[in-house]
Amino acid sequence: MTDQQGSAIDERCQYCTFPLTQSKSVFQSIFVCHSCTPEDGQLLCLCQACADHCHADHDGLEYVGMGPCYCDCRQILVGCRIETESDREAKRLLNGRPCLSQKPSTNRPLTSVKDSRLFSLIEGKELADRLQLQTQTLVKHSKETFWVDPSLDPLELSELELLAYTILDGHCQRYSLKGYGAEWWVQVKNVSSQRASGEVRTLDNASEAVDLHYDKDETIAEKFGIGVFPLISTVTYLTDSGDAPPTVVFSKRYDQPEDETISEMLLSYPRQGNHLVFDGRLLHGAPANHSLRRPGVGDNRSYSNIRVTFLVNIWDMECKPVGVERLPHSIRQHLISDTAKEPFPLSSEKFTSQSGLFAESIHLNDELSIPEALRQRIELPFLGTTTTWESASDDGSTTFVVTFPPPIAAQSDLLLVSFGPGMEAYVENDSSGDEEEPSLVV
């Protein structure tokens, strides 16, 4: 490998994955080293960190691809040079919790993009407006993610924490979950009008976007290059934002082959009080591309010039993301002082009493089903290279390509777009060598 490739690996993961996985095969980058394998011996898998730290100067080092494996570096004759520090760091991060190999397989209540649902969670403008004002107070003090679980006393929590607590409790009741907690955070984004001086805007405002990404344990992904994902991801919309980017969810998980096309895309348009629920392993975001946005639907709503969302991911308590802690008391006091202490008007019963909105389906079977003037491919940026755990041996950037016409005048707040053969979204590697952010093409 080149020095540049080795450096890229070092930036993404520093430690051998074996202490986390043991002998359980987990999806990750796979390397083999012919230099360290006898001629009649079996090739053993190496993780990215070991390829960099233990075998980078070996001529026989080869990148195989992404797939399920466990690292066998410590079984090779030369031994693992980072074994001790990797064991120590894994022990520190797990902090008494079981490693990945000891975790039983989870029965997921949501397993595909078709399982996604949209609920009307917050009815009444007063509460939603109050919550979105509190989010703006919160971001002045912290932009971190925070934790709630059943051990907390609801009487001591701010309203934002109570919203996260209610969402957690509601989904635990709905899906009969026990032993789960929730990570929560807020996003406040400016919204530019789609039209300026009577003309349709063609440029995207990056500050509006939430680029495509996977929700995951960020620390484990950074240090070990392994993806650990929430059971359920949710988005609650606290503002009506007519020109705001929709939440986009693709039928793509991290453990699917890179060259596998993507046949389905879910779009959830912001409506104050709505609550979107989807499989926590799926690729998603709120791209700024105006082709994905919906034109005015002709109602009498007063739209906000900001897009405020409240995000909650539900995790098995034994997989609690590293470094995510409860909201500090000092910040909680700022939030409580912003509102009168009244009984929180939401309850978890709302989750069990609603079946949720099913998506309105749109089928793009072939290009002939789209007017010629509307046929196009759009590129949607990834948050960064670590989003997809690409191998550092890849040259250039990655692009996510999707075929999609300009805004569809649909009445539903939830659309499921299905792409026919030849119309699917796909990942495209840019071999030009330009250092651009990876993106997805629709």
Coordinates of C-alpha atoms in Angstrom, one line a residue:
M1 CA 0.0 0.0 0.0
T2 CA 1.1 3.6 -0.5
D3 CA 1.8 5.9 2.4
Q4 CA -1.3 7.9 1.5
Q5 CA -3.5 4.8 1.7
G6 CA -1.9 3.8 5.1
S7 CA -2.6 7.3 6.4
A8 CA -6.2 7.2 5.4
I9 CA -6.7 3.9 7.3
D10 CA -5.0 5.3 10.4
E11 CA -7.4 8.3 10.4
R12 CA -10.4 6.0 10.4
C13 CA -9.5 3.2 12.8
Q14 CA -6.7 2.8 15.2
Y15 CA -7.3 -0.6 16.9
C16 CA -7.6 -4.2 15.9
T17 CA -11.2 -5.3 15.8
F18 CA -10.7 -8.8 17.3
P19 CA -11.2 -7.7 20.9
L20 CA -14.7 -6.5 19.9
T21 CA -15.7 -9.3 17.6
Q22 CA -13.7 -12.3 19.0
S23 CA -14.4 -15.1 16.5
K24 CA -17.7 -13.8 15.3
S25 CA -17.7 -12.6 11.7
V26 CA -18.7 -8.9 11.5
F27 CA -19.0 -6.7 8.4
Q28 CA -15.8 -4.7 7.9
S29 CA -12.9 -4.1 5.5
I30 CA -11.0 -7.4 4.7
F31 CA -7.3 -7.6 3.9
V32 CA -5.0 -10.6 3.5
C33 CA -1.2 -10.7 3.6
H34 CA 0.5 -13.2 1.2
S35 CA 3.8 -12.3 2.7
C36 CA 2.8 -13.7 6.1
T37 CA 1.2 -16.9 4.8
P38 CA 3.1 -20.1 4.0
E39 CA 2.8 -21.3 0.4
D40 CA 0.6 -24.2 1.5
G41 CA -1.1 -22.3 4.3
Q42 CA -4.6 -20.8 4.4
L43 CA -5.0 -17.0 3.9
L44 CA -6.1 -15.3 7.1
C45 CA -8.2 -12.2 7.3
L46 CA -6.9 -8.9 8.6
C47 CA -8.8 -5.8 9.7
Q48 CA -7.9 -2.3 8.5
A49 CA -5.9 -1.3 11.6
C50 CA -3.8 -4.4 11.4
A51 CA -3.3 -4.0 7.7
D52 CA -1.9 -0.5 8.5
H53 CA 0.0 -1.1 11.7
C54 CA 1.2 -4.7 11.3
H55 CA 1.5 -5.3 7.5
A56 CA 1.7 -2.0 5.7
D57 CA 5.3 -2.5 4.6
H58 CA 4.6 -6.1 3.3
D59 CA 4.5 -6.5 -0.5
G60 CA 2.0 -9.2 -0.2
L61 CA -0.7 -7.1 1.5
E62 CA -3.9 -7.2 -0.5
Y63 CA -7.3 -5.5 0.0
V64 CA -10.1 -8.0 -0.6
G65 CA -13.2 -5.9 -0.1
M66 CA -16.0 -5.3 2.4
G67 CA -17.6 -8.4 4.0
P68 CA -18.1 -10.4 7.2
C69 CA -14.9 -11.6 8.9
Y70 CA -12.9 -11.5 12.1
C71 CA -9.3 -10.4 12.3
D72 CA -6.7 -13.3 12.5
C73 CA -3.6 -11.1 12.8
R74 CA -2.7 -12.4 16.2
Q75 CA -2.7 -16.0 14.8
I76 CA -0.1 -15.1 12.1
L77 CA 3.5 -15.9 13.0
V78 CA 4.7 -12.3 13.2
G79 CA 1.9 -11.6 15.7
C80 CA -0.3 -8.5 16.1
R81 CA 1.7 -5.4 17.0
I82 CA -1.3 -3.5 18.4
E83 CA -2.8 -6.4 20.3
T84 CA -2.2 -5.0 23.8
E85 CA -3.4 -1.5 23.2
S86 CA -6.4 -2.8 21.2
D87 CA -7.4 -5.1 24.1
R88 CA -7.1 -2.3 26.5
E89 CA -9.1 0.2 24.5
A90 CA -11.9 -2.3 23.8
K91 CA -12.1 -3.1 27.5
R92 CA -12.3 0.6 28.3
L93 CA -15.0 1.3 25.8
L94 CA -17.1 -1.7 26.6
N95 CA -16.9 -0.9 30.3
G96 CA -18.2 -4.3 31.5
R97 CA -20.7 -4.8 28.6
P98 CA -20.5 -7.9 26.5
C99 CA -18.4 -7.8 23.2
L100 CA -20.2 -8.2 19.9
S101 CA -19.7 -11.9 19.8
Q102 CA -21.5 -12.4 23.1
K103 CA -24.6 -10.4 22.0
P104 CA -27.6 -12.5 20.8
S105 CA -29.1 -11.6 17.5
T106 CA -31.8 -9.0 17.9
N107 CA -35.3 -9.6 16.5
R108 CA -35.8 -6.2 14.8
P109 CA -39.4 -4.9 14.5
L110 CA -38.4 -2.9 11.4
T111 CA -36.4 -4.7 8.7
S112 CA -37.0 -2.7 5.5
V113 CA -37.8 0.7 4.2
K114 CA -41.4 -0.4 3.6
D115 CA -41.8 -0.9 7.4
S116 CA -41.3 2.8 8.0
R117 CA -44.2 4.7 9.5
L118 CA -45.3 8.3 10.1
F119 CA -47.3 9.2 13.2
S120 CA -49.1 12.4 14.2
L121 CA -47.4 12.7 17.5
I122 CA -47.7 16.3 18.7
E123 CA -51.2 17.6 18.1
G124 CA -51.6 21.3 18.7
K125 CA -49.2 24.1 17.8
E126 CA -48.6 25.4 21.3
L127 CA -46.6 22.5 22.5
A128 CA -44.6 22.1 19.2
D129 CA -43.7 25.8 19.2
R130 CA -42.6 25.6 22.8
L131 CA -40.4 22.6 22.1
Q132 CA -38.8 24.1 19.1
L133 CA -38.0 27.3 21.1
Q134 CA -36.3 25.0 23.7
T135 CA -34.2 23.3 21.0
Q136 CA -32.8 26.8 20.0
T137 CA -31.9 27.3 23.7
L138 CA -30.3 23.9 23.8
V139 CA -28.0 24.5 20.7
K140 CA -26.7 27.7 22.3
H141 CA -25.3 25.5 25.1
S142 CA -24.5 22.2 23.4
K143 CA -24.8 20.3 20.1
E144 CA -24.0 17.0 21.6
T145 CA -26.2 13.9 21.8
F146 CA -27.8 12.9 25.1
W147 CA -29.2 9.8 26.8
V148 CA -32.4 8.8 28.5
D149 CA -33.5 5.4 29.9
P150 CA -36.2 4.0 32.1
S151 CA -34.2 4.7 35.3
L152 CA -34.7 8.4 35.0
D153 CA -37.3 10.2 37.1
P154 CA -39.7 12.0 34.6
L155 CA -40.5 14.6 37.3
E156 CA -36.9 15.9 37.2
L157 CA -36.6 16.2 33.4
S158 CA -36.9 19.1 31.0
E159 CA -39.6 18.9 28.3
L160 CA -37.1 17.9 25.6
E161 CA -36.0 15.0 27.8
L162 CA -39.6 14.1 28.4
L163 CA -40.2 14.0 24.7
A164 CA -37.3 11.6 24.2
Y165 CA -38.4 9.6 27.3
T166 CA -42.0 9.4 25.9
I167 CA -40.8 8.3 22.4
L168 CA -38.6 5.6 24.0
D169 CA -41.4 4.3 26.2
G170 CA -43.9 4.5 23.4
H171 CA -41.9 2.4 21.0
C172 CA -40.9 -0.1 23.8
Q173 CA -44.6 -0.7 24.5
R174 CA -45.5 -0.8 20.8
Y175 CA -42.8 -3.4 19.9
S176 CA -42.6 -5.1 23.3
L177 CA -39.0 -4.1 23.9
K178 CA -37.2 -4.5 27.3
G179 CA -33.8 -3.3 28.3
Y180 CA -33.6 -0.3 25.9
G181 CA -32.5 3.3 26.2
A182 CA -32.5 6.2 23.7
E183 CA -29.9 8.7 22.3
W184 CA -31.4 12.1 21.4
W185 CA -30.3 15.3 19.9
V186 CA -31.8 18.3 17.9
Q187 CA -31.1 19.9 14.6
V188 CA -31.9 23.5 13.7
K189 CA -31.4 24.3 10.0
N190 CA -32.1 27.5 8.0
V191 CA -34.4 27.1 5.0
S192 CA -34.0 29.1 1.8
S193 CA -37.0 29.6 -0.4
Q194 CA -37.0 27.4 -3.5
R195 CA -37.9 30.5 -5.6
A196 CA -36.1 33.8 -5.5
S197 CA -37.4 36.8 -7.5
G198 CA -39.8 34.5 -9.3
E199 CA -37.1 32.1 -10.5
V200 CA -36.5 28.5 -9.4
R201 CA -33.2 28.2 -7.5
T202 CA -30.7 25.8 -9.0
L203 CA -28.0 26.0 -6.4
D204 CA -28.2 23.9 -3.2
N205 CA -27.5 25.5 0.2
A206 CA -25.1 23.1 2.0
S207 CA -26.0 24.7 5.4
E208 CA -29.6 23.4 5.0
A209 CA -28.5 19.8 4.4
V210 CA -28.1 16.8 6.6
D211 CA -26.0 14.7 4.3
L212 CA -26.5 11.0 3.8
H213 CA -25.2 8.9 6.7
Y214 CA -25.8 5.9 8.9
D215 CA -26.7 6.4 12.5
K216 CA -24.1 4.4 14.5
D217 CA -21.8 4.4 17.5
E218 CA -19.4 7.1 16.3
T219 CA -16.6 6.2 18.7
I220 CA -16.5 2.5 17.8
A221 CA -16.7 3.4 14.1
E222 CA -13.8 5.9 14.4
K223 CA -11.5 3.8 16.5
F224 CA -12.2 0.3 15.2
G225 CA -13.9 0.7 11.8
I226 CA -16.9 -1.4 12.8
G227 CA -20.6 -0.3 12.5
V228 CA -22.8 -0.7 15.6
F229 CA -26.3 0.6 14.8
P230 CA -29.5 1.5 16.7
L231 CA -32.6 -0.7 16.7
I232 CA -34.9 2.1 15.6
S233 CA -34.3 5.6 14.3
T234 CA -36.9 8.4 14.6
V235 CA -37.4 12.0 13.4
T236 CA -40.0 14.3 15.0
Y237 CA -40.7 17.6 13.1
L238 CA -41.1 20.6 15.3
T239 CA -41.8 23.2 12.5
D240 CA -43.8 23.4 9.4
S241 CA -41.2 24.1 6.7
G242 CA -42.8 24.2 3.2
D243 CA -39.5 24.5 1.3
A244 CA -37.4 22.5 3.7
P245 CA -35.6 19.3 2.5
P246 CA -37.5 16.1 3.2
T247 CA -36.0 13.3 5.2
V248 CA -34.8 10.7 2.7
V249 CA -34.4 7.0 3.7
F250 CA -32.9 4.5 1.2
S251 CA -33.3 0.7 1.2
K252 CA -29.6 0.3 1.8
R253 CA -27.8 -1.1 4.8
Y254 CA -24.1 -0.9 5.6
D255 CA -23.6 -4.6 5.1
Q256 CA -24.9 -4.8 1.6
P257 CA -22.5 -5.1 -1.3
E258 CA -21.2 -1.7 -2.6
D259 CA -22.3 -2.6 -6.2
E260 CA -25.8 -3.6 -5.3
T261 CA -28.4 -1.2 -6.7
I262 CA -31.0 0.5 -4.5
S263 CA -34.5 0.1 -5.6
E264 CA -36.5 2.1 -3.0
M265 CA -36.4 5.6 -1.6
L266 CA -38.6 7.0 1.2
L267 CA -39.3 10.7 1.4
S268 CA -40.9 12.3 4.6
Y269 CA -41.9 15.9 4.2
P270 CA -41.7 18.1 7.3
R271 CA -45.0 18.8 9.0
Q272 CA -45.1 20.1 12.5
G273 CA -45.9 17.3 15.0
N274 CA -45.2 14.4 12.6
H275 CA -43.0 11.5 13.9
L276 CA -41.1 9.3 11.4
V277 CA -39.9 5.8 12.4
F278 CA -37.6 3.5 10.4
D279 CA -35.0 0.8 10.7
G280 CA -31.9 2.2 12.4
R281 CA -29.5 0.5 10.0
L282 CA -30.7 2.3 6.8
L283 CA -28.9 5.1 4.9
H284 CA -30.7 8.4 5.3
G285 CA -30.4 12.1 5.5
A286 CA -32.0 15.4 4.4
P287 CA -30.1 16.4 1.3
A288 CA -30.4 20.0 0.1
N289 CA -31.1 19.1 -3.5
H290 CA -34.2 21.0 -4.6
S291 CA -35.3 18.2 -6.9
L292 CA -36.4 16.3 -3.8
R293 CA -38.5 19.0 -2.3
R294 CA -42.2 19.4 -2.6
P295 CA -43.8 22.5 -4.1
G296 CA -46.5 24.2 -2.1
V297 CA -49.5 22.0 -1.4
G298 CA -52.0 24.8 -1.5
D299 CA -52.9 24.8 2.2
N300 CA -53.1 27.7 4.6
R301 CA -50.3 26.8 6.9
S302 CA -47.8 29.4 8.0
Y303 CA -44.4 28.0 7.1
S304 CA -41.2 28.5 9.2
N305 CA -37.9 29.7 7.7
I306 CA -36.1 27.1 9.9
R307 CA -36.3 23.3 9.9
V308 CA -36.2 22.0 13.5
T309 CA -36.1 18.3 14.1
F310 CA -35.9 16.2 17.2
L311 CA -34.0 13.0 16.7
V312 CA -34.2 9.9 18.9
N313 CA -32.5 6.5 18.3
I314 CA -33.4 3.5 20.4
W315 CA -30.6 1.3 21.5
D316 CA -30.2 -2.0 23.4
M317 CA -28.8 -0.8 26.8
E318 CA -25.8 -3.1 26.4
C319 CA -25.0 -1.4 23.1
K320 CA -25.3 2.2 24.5
P321 CA -23.2 4.5 22.3
V322 CA -19.8 5.3 23.8
G323 CA -19.6 8.8 25.3
V324 CA -23.3 9.5 25.1
E325 CA -24.5 10.7 28.6
R326 CA -27.5 12.3 30.2
L327 CA -28.2 16.0 29.8
P328 CA -26.1 17.9 32.3
H329 CA -28.1 19.5 35.1
S330 CA -26.7 23.0 34.3
I331 CA -28.1 22.8 30.7
R332 CA -31.4 21.3 32.0
Q333 CA -32.0 24.3 34.2
H334 CA -31.7 26.6 31.2
L335 CA -34.4 24.6 29.4
I336 CA -36.7 24.4 32.5
S337 CA -36.5 28.1 33.1
D338 CA -37.7 28.7 29.5
T339 CA -41.1 27.1 30.2
A340 CA -43.6 26.9 33.0
K341 CA -43.4 23.5 34.8
E342 CA -46.6 21.9 33.7
P343 CA -47.6 18.2 33.2
F344 CA -46.2 17.0 29.9
P345 CA -49.2 16.5 27.6
L346 CA -47.9 13.5 25.7
S347 CA -48.1 9.9 26.8
S348 CA -46.7 6.6 25.4
E349 CA -50.3 5.4 24.8
K350 CA -50.3 7.5 21.6
F351 CA -47.9 5.0 20.1
T352 CA -50.0 1.9 20.7
S353 CA -53.3 3.6 19.6
Q354 CA -52.0 4.6 16.2
S355 CA -51.1 2.2 13.3
G356 CA -49.2 5.0 11.6
L357 CA -49.4 6.4 8.1
F358 CA -48.3 4.1 5.3
A359 CA -46.4 5.7 2.5
E360 CA -48.0 6.8 -0.8
S361 CA -46.3 4.7 -3.5
I362 CA -44.9 6.0 -6.7
H363 CA -43.4 3.6 -9.2
L364 CA -40.8 4.8 -11.8
N365 CA -40.8 1.7 -14.0
D366 CA -38.6 3.0 -16.8
E367 CA -37.4 6.3 -18.3
L368 CA -40.4 6.4 -20.7
S369 CA -42.7 6.8 -17.6
I370 CA -41.0 10.2 -16.9
P371 CA -41.4 13.1 -19.3
E372 CA -38.2 13.6 -21.2
A373 CA -37.7 17.1 -19.8
L374 CA -37.7 15.7 -16.2
R375 CA -35.3 12.8 -16.7
Q376 CA -32.1 13.4 -14.7
R377 CA -29.6 11.9 -12.3
I378 CA -29.0 13.8 -9.1
E379 CA -26.0 13.4 -6.8
L380 CA -26.5 13.4 -3.1
P381 CA -23.4 13.9 -0.9
F382 CA -22.4 11.6 1.9
L383 CA -21.4 13.1 5.3
G384 CA -17.9 11.7 4.8
T385 CA -15.9 8.7 3.9
T386 CA -16.3 7.1 7.3
T387 CA -20.1 6.9 6.5
T388 CA -19.5 3.9 4.3
W389 CA -16.3 2.5 5.8
E390 CA -14.7 2.5 2.4
S391 CA -11.4 0.8 2.0
A392 CA -8.4 3.2 1.9
S393 CA -7.2 1.3 -1.2
D394 CA -10.0 2.9 -3.3
D395 CA -8.9 5.8 -5.4
G396 CA -11.1 8.9 -5.7
S397 CA -14.4 9.6 -4.2
T398 CA -17.8 7.8 -4.1
T399 CA -21.0 9.1 -5.6
F400 CA -24.6 8.0 -4.8
V401 CA -26.7 8.3 -8.0
V402 CA -30.5 8.4 -8.1
T403 CA -32.9 8.9 -10.9
F404 CA -35.6 11.2 -9.8
P405 CA -37.9 13.8 -11.4
P406 CA -38.2 17.3 -10.0
P407 CA -40.7 17.9 -7.2
I408 CA -43.8 15.6 -7.2
A409 CA -47.1 17.3 -6.3
A410 CA -48.1 14.5 -3.9
Q411 CA -50.6 15.1 -1.1
S412 CA -49.1 12.6 1.3
D413 CA -46.4 13.6 3.8
L414 CA -44.8 10.2 3.2
L415 CA -43.8 8.9 -0.2
L416 CA -42.2 5.5 -1.2
V417 CA -40.5 5.8 -4.6
S418 CA -39.8 2.4 -6.3
F419 CA -37.3 2.4 -9.2
G420 CA -37.7 -0.1 -12.0
P421 CA -34.9 -2.0 -13.7
G422 CA -32.2 0.4 -15.0
M423 CA -33.7 3.2 -12.9
E424 CA -32.2 2.2 -9.5
A425 CA -30.0 4.3 -7.4
Y426 CA -26.3 3.2 -7.3
V427 CA -22.9 4.0 -5.8
E428 CA -20.4 5.3 -8.3
N429 CA -16.7 5.5 -7.7
D430 CA -15.0 8.6 -9.1
S431 CA -11.5 7.6 -10.1
S432 CA -10.4 11.1 -11.1
G433 CA -8.5 11.4 -7.9
D434 CA -10.1 14.7 -7.0
E435 CA -10.6 15.0 -3.2
E436 CA -14.3 15.6 -3.2
E437 CA -16.9 14.6 -0.6
P438 CA -18.4 11.2 -1.4
S439 CA -22.0 11.4 -2.7
L440 CA -24.9 9.3 -3.8
V441 CA -26.6 9.6 -7.2
V442 CA -30.3 9.3 -7.6

